[in-house]
Short mmCIF file of C-alpha atoms and ligand atoms in Angstrom, two decimals:
data_model
loop_
_atom_site.label_atom_id
_atom_site.label_comp_id
_atom_site.label_asym_id
_atom_site.label_seq_id
_atom_site.Cartn_x
_atom_site.Cartn_y
_atom_site.Cartn_z
CA MET A 569 96.36 -125.96 -38.61
CA THR A 570 93.11 -124.37 -40.53
CA TYR A 571 92.08 -127.83 -40.86
CA GLY A 572 92.82 -129.46 -37.55
CA ASN A 573 91.26 -126.44 -35.46
CA TYR A 574 87.81 -126.79 -37.34
CA ARG A 575 87.68 -130.59 -37.02
CA LEU A 576 88.63 -129.81 -33.06
CA HIS A 577 85.92 -127.51 -32.66
CA GLU A 578 83.52 -129.57 -34.65
CA MET A 579 84.78 -132.41 -31.94
CA ASN A 580 83.92 -130.47 -29.24
CA GLN A 581 80.60 -129.44 -30.37
CA SER A 582 80.13 -132.62 -30.84
CA GLN A 583 80.51 -133.35 -27.42
CA GLY A 584 79.32 -130.30 -25.77
CA ILE A 585 76.13 -131.81 -27.15
CA GLU A 586 76.26 -134.74 -25.80
CA TYR A 587 76.91 -133.92 -22.71
CA LEU A 588 74.14 -131.84 -22.59
CA GLU A 589 71.84 -134.75 -23.58
CA SER A 590 73.87 -136.86 -21.12
CA HIS A 591 72.12 -134.54 -18.39
CA GLY A 592 68.55 -134.42 -19.36
CA ILE A 593 68.92 -131.67 -22.44
CA ASP A 594 66.86 -133.21 -25.20
CA LEU A 595 66.56 -130.07 -27.66
CA PHE A 596 69.20 -127.91 -29.00
CA HIS A 597 69.13 -125.00 -31.42
CA ALA A 598 71.67 -122.86 -32.49
CA PHE A 599 70.21 -119.53 -34.18
CA ASP A 600 72.44 -117.08 -35.83
CA THR A 601 72.16 -114.34 -33.28
CA PRO A 602 70.99 -111.23 -36.17
CA ALA A 603 67.93 -113.55 -37.09
CA LEU A 604 66.74 -112.71 -33.60
CA ALA A 605 67.44 -109.27 -33.33
CA GLU A 606 63.52 -108.77 -33.20
CA GLN A 607 62.91 -110.93 -30.12
CA ILE A 608 65.49 -110.00 -28.29
CA GLY A 609 67.50 -106.32 -29.43
CA SER A 610 65.45 -104.51 -27.56
CA ALA A 611 65.36 -106.57 -24.80
CA VAL A 612 68.56 -106.83 -23.73
CA PRO A 613 69.88 -103.17 -24.94
CA THR A 614 72.92 -103.28 -23.10
CA ILE A 615 74.91 -106.13 -24.31
CA ASP A 616 76.35 -105.98 -27.76
CA LEU A 617 74.78 -108.32 -30.01
CA ASP A 618 77.76 -108.23 -32.61
CA GLU A 619 79.68 -109.73 -29.63
CA TYR A 620 77.82 -112.71 -29.59
CA PRO A 621 77.06 -114.52 -33.59
CA THR A 622 75.17 -117.33 -31.80
CA THR A 623 72.51 -117.57 -30.11
CA VAL A 624 71.31 -121.14 -28.38
CA LEU A 625 68.35 -122.92 -27.25
CA ILE A 626 67.86 -125.47 -25.10
CA ALA A 627 64.83 -127.70 -23.80
CA ASN A 628 64.15 -130.82 -21.94
CA ALA A 629 61.60 -133.30 -22.18
CA GLY A 630 60.52 -136.17 -19.60
CA THR A 631 62.25 -136.83 -16.38
CA THR A 632 65.70 -137.10 -17.00
CA LEU A 633 66.86 -133.58 -16.13
CA TRP A 634 64.57 -134.48 -13.02
CA HIS A 635 66.68 -136.84 -12.49
CA SER A 636 70.16 -135.38 -13.38
CA MET A 637 69.26 -131.99 -11.19
CA LYS A 638 68.40 -134.40 -8.16
CA GLN A 639 71.86 -136.44 -8.76
CA ALA A 640 73.54 -132.87 -8.50
CA GLY A 641 72.47 -132.17 -5.07
CA MET A 642 70.57 -129.12 -6.49
CA SER A 643 67.79 -128.05 -4.32
CA GLY A 644 66.59 -124.89 -2.74
CA ALA A 645 64.99 -122.10 -4.72
CA ASP A 646 64.29 -122.53 -8.48
CA PRO A 647 66.87 -125.39 -8.90
CA VAL A 648 65.70 -126.19 -12.28
CA ASP A 649 66.25 -122.70 -13.41
CA ARG A 650 69.85 -122.23 -12.06
CA TYR A 651 70.56 -126.16 -12.68
CA SER A 652 69.75 -125.48 -16.76
CA VAL A 653 72.09 -122.22 -16.79
CA TYR A 654 74.43 -124.11 -14.72
CA LEU A 655 74.30 -126.99 -17.78
CA ALA A 656 74.21 -123.86 -20.18
CA GLU A 657 77.62 -121.99 -18.71
CA GLN A 658 78.98 -125.37 -18.38
CA TYR A 659 78.77 -126.30 -22.31
CA ALA A 660 80.13 -122.79 -23.15
CA GLN A 661 83.07 -122.87 -20.94
CA ARG A 662 84.14 -126.74 -21.49
CA PHE A 663 83.05 -127.40 -25.36
CA LEU A 664 83.67 -123.80 -26.93
CA ASN A 665 85.88 -122.46 -24.29
CA THR A 666 83.75 -119.24 -24.24
CA GLU A 667 80.93 -117.58 -21.62
CA ALA A 668 77.34 -118.15 -21.86
CA GLU A 669 75.46 -114.54 -22.37
CA ILE A 670 72.18 -115.88 -20.28
CA LEU A 671 68.97 -114.10 -21.59
CA TYR A 672 66.80 -116.60 -19.92
CA PRO A 673 66.12 -117.57 -17.15
CA SER A 674 66.48 -113.52 -16.73
CA ASP A 675 64.71 -110.87 -15.71
CA TYR A 676 65.21 -109.43 -19.56
CA PRO A 677 61.56 -109.29 -21.00
CA ILE A 678 62.09 -111.84 -24.07
CA SER A 679 59.63 -114.14 -25.59
CA LEU A 680 60.34 -117.56 -25.45
CA ARG A 681 57.38 -118.54 -27.48
CA GLU A 682 58.11 -116.83 -30.35
CA ILE A 683 61.88 -117.98 -30.58
CA GLY A 684 60.96 -121.23 -29.90
CA ALA A 685 58.08 -120.80 -32.83
CA LYS A 686 61.37 -120.74 -34.69
CA THR A 687 62.34 -123.86 -33.66
CA GLY A 688 59.36 -126.34 -35.28
CA TRP A 689 59.28 -127.53 -32.09
CA SER A 690 56.01 -126.39 -31.17
CA TYR A 691 52.63 -126.12 -32.10
CA THR A 692 49.87 -124.46 -29.94
CA THR A 693 46.99 -126.72 -27.94
CA PRO A 694 43.61 -125.96 -27.23
CA MET A 695 45.23 -126.58 -23.50
CA GLY A 696 47.10 -123.03 -24.01
CA ILE A 697 50.40 -124.60 -23.95
CA THR A 698 52.63 -126.11 -26.38
CA ILE A 699 52.68 -129.46 -27.86
CA HIS A 700 55.91 -131.01 -29.66
CA PRO A 701 55.52 -133.86 -32.33
CA LYS A 702 57.53 -136.45 -30.09
CA PHE A 703 57.49 -135.34 -26.64
CA GLY A 704 53.63 -133.75 -26.38
CA THR A 705 53.37 -131.42 -23.51
CA TRP A 706 56.06 -133.17 -21.43
CA TYR A 707 58.70 -130.39 -22.78
CA ALA A 708 60.05 -127.04 -21.68
CA TYR A 709 62.58 -124.30 -22.70
CA ARG A 710 65.36 -124.46 -20.09
CA ALA A 711 67.33 -121.81 -21.26
CA LEU A 712 68.54 -119.15 -24.00
CA PHE A 713 72.44 -117.96 -24.13
CA MET A 714 74.56 -116.51 -26.20
CA VAL A 715 78.11 -117.59 -27.09
CA LYS A 716 80.95 -115.56 -29.06
CA THR A 717 81.55 -118.69 -30.93
CA GLN A 718 79.88 -118.87 -34.43
CA LEU A 719 78.17 -122.51 -34.59
CA PRO A 720 76.04 -123.51 -37.68
CA ALA A 721 72.56 -122.57 -37.24
CA SER A 722 70.08 -125.59 -37.02
CA SER A 723 67.58 -126.27 -38.98
CA PRO A 724 63.93 -126.14 -37.74
CA LEU A 725 61.93 -129.34 -37.21
CA LEU A 726 59.48 -130.01 -39.77
CA ALA A 727 56.65 -132.45 -38.62
CA ASP A 728 52.94 -132.16 -38.54
CA HIS A 729 50.50 -130.30 -36.17
CA PRO A 730 49.98 -133.59 -33.46
CA CYS A 731 46.17 -131.94 -32.50
CA GLU A 732 45.20 -131.96 -36.18
CA SER A 733 45.30 -135.79 -36.11
CA CYS A 734 43.77 -136.16 -33.20
CA THR A 735 39.87 -136.65 -33.40
CA ASP A 736 38.81 -137.57 -30.08
CA LYS A 737 40.36 -134.33 -28.26
CA PRO A 738 40.59 -136.00 -24.73
CA CYS A 739 41.68 -132.69 -23.51
CA ILE A 740 38.88 -131.00 -23.87
CA THR A 741 36.37 -133.16 -22.91
CA VAL A 742 38.65 -134.17 -19.46
CA CYS A 743 39.04 -130.15 -18.23
CA PRO A 744 36.26 -130.55 -15.46
CA SER A 745 36.29 -126.70 -15.23
CA GLY A 746 35.46 -126.26 -19.24
CA ALA A 747 38.80 -123.77 -19.27
CA VAL A 748 40.00 -126.08 -22.27
CA GLY A 749 37.74 -125.03 -25.65
CA GLU A 750 37.61 -125.60 -29.29
CA ASN A 751 38.62 -122.41 -31.80
CA GLY A 752 42.29 -122.33 -29.45
CA SER A 753 40.05 -120.59 -27.01
CA PHE A 754 41.52 -121.41 -23.34
CA GLY A 755 40.74 -119.65 -20.40
CA LEU A 756 43.04 -119.17 -18.17
CA GLU A 757 41.28 -116.93 -15.52
CA THR A 758 38.73 -120.27 -15.19
CA CYS A 759 41.39 -122.51 -14.85
CA ALA A 760 43.46 -120.89 -12.61
CA ARG A 761 40.05 -119.77 -10.05
CA TYR A 762 39.54 -123.85 -10.60
CA ARG A 763 43.37 -124.89 -9.63
CA ILE A 764 43.31 -122.71 -6.73
CA GLU A 765 40.08 -124.02 -4.98
CA ASP A 766 40.49 -126.10 -2.11
CA HIS A 767 41.46 -129.84 -2.65
CA SER A 768 41.23 -128.97 -6.57
CA PRO A 769 42.14 -132.26 -8.68
CA CYS A 770 44.08 -129.79 -10.39
CA ALA A 771 46.01 -128.26 -7.85
CA TYR A 772 49.41 -130.01 -9.47
CA GLN A 773 48.61 -131.70 -12.64
CA CYS A 774 46.62 -131.15 -15.37
CA LEU A 775 44.15 -133.73 -16.08
CA SER A 776 43.86 -132.43 -19.94
CA ARG A 777 47.65 -132.85 -20.01
CA ILE A 778 47.73 -136.24 -18.43
CA SER A 779 44.92 -137.21 -20.98
CA CYS A 780 46.95 -136.09 -24.03
CA PRO A 781 47.97 -139.22 -26.16
CA VAL A 782 50.50 -137.65 -27.37
CA GLY A 783 54.10 -138.42 -25.98
CA THR A 784 53.19 -139.85 -23.24
CA GLU A 785 56.23 -142.05 -22.36
CA TYR A 786 57.74 -138.19 -21.26
CA HIS A 787 55.10 -138.24 -18.42
CA TYR A 788 56.77 -136.21 -15.30
CA VAL A 789 57.22 -138.14 -11.87
CA PRO A 790 54.68 -137.13 -9.64
CA GLU A 791 57.59 -134.84 -7.44
CA GLN A 792 58.62 -133.08 -10.54
CA MET A 793 54.78 -132.45 -11.91
CA LYS A 794 53.80 -131.11 -7.87
CA TYR A 795 56.97 -129.00 -8.04
CA HIS A 796 56.03 -127.15 -11.46
CA TYR A 797 52.70 -127.15 -10.90
CA ASN A 798 53.07 -125.70 -7.36
CA ARG A 799 55.04 -122.86 -8.62
CA SER A 800 52.34 -122.11 -10.90
CA ARG A 801 49.67 -122.14 -7.95
CA THR A 802 51.24 -120.13 -6.01
CA THR A 803 51.32 -117.67 -8.68
CA MET A 804 47.70 -117.92 -9.51
CA ILE A 805 47.23 -117.82 -5.54
CA ARG A 806 48.87 -114.37 -5.46
CA TYR A 807 47.09 -113.40 -8.52
CA PHE A 808 43.56 -114.49 -7.91
CA GLY A 809 43.20 -115.85 -4.65
CA GLY A 810 41.88 -112.56 -3.51
CA GLN A 811 39.72 -111.50 -6.07
CA SER A 812 36.40 -112.50 -7.11
CA ALA A 813 35.70 -113.56 -10.60
CA SER A 814 34.62 -111.09 -12.39
S1 SF4 B 1489 44.82 -134.32 -26.42
FE1 SF4 B 1489 45.10 -134.15 -28.96
S2 SF4 B 1489 43.98 -132.32 -29.14
FE2 SF4 B 1489 44.65 -132.18 -26.88
S3 SF4 B 1489 46.71 -131.11 -27.15
FE3 SF4 B 1489 46.73 -133.53 -27.49
S4 SF4 B 1489 47.15 -134.23 -29.40
FE4 SF4 B 1489 46.38 -132.08 -29.02
S1 SF4 B 1490 44.75 -127.84 -14.96
FE1 SF4 B 1490 42.45 -128.60 -14.54
S2 SF4 B 1490 40.99 -127.29 -15.11
FE2 SF4 B 1490 43.24 -126.19 -15.81
S3 SF4 B 1490 43.35 -126.66 -18.12
FE3 SF4 B 1490 44.42 -128.44 -16.69
S4 SF4 B 1490 42.37 -129.81 -16.64
FE4 SF4 B 1490 41.40 -128.05 -16.97
#
């Protein structure tokens, strides 16, 4: 039955990926957990990593996850995070017959950026956010979780950096605050102070991000855009709202 079990496991894994895709998860990368020891080892000292041979990073692009979440009736505080965790848990339980140990979203101090860079999905942009060769900037890491099942490690995506062939670089020219600069310099504080102004055109959107020619068909719908930008703006108001510019 070894052969039969192997085939069953493979079948479940591919059905699991289909399940995630149908709910708006567009990107899936399985790591051998030891390959991430540097990134997660000290961040999760109470978890025995040897029990979890595989760590999975999932991300969404565009609007499917948003609509799926609404259809599922998910609302209240942090619905995107809670829905993403729900999908990760469902995937592990239904298709791997195990539990998902959620590392993100959580309070663990894990650098998703460092881990995401290993997937080949992410390239730096002048806007301080990353860009995917197909989805543009309209994607986001949604969950990082470990499972007790050994899955085949994914290969990194190999692609050209989208910004290298973008000669006009509209993200730099349209930014009304001048926060988006060449040479990888992004003025986070300049952007934040502009965004928290009354009636700022960037309160609930980023004009630079919208101007980017990559992945335009994956733009968020207005309600989704407002949700994400309202969250970041609230954090900016908390941090910069009472401080004068230095
Ligand atoms: S507008 Fe061009 S330079 Fe700016 S993020 Fe998009 S591809 Fe990169
Ligand atoms: S949100 Fe506005 S100010 Fe900030 S980078 Fe985007 S366009 Fe510039």
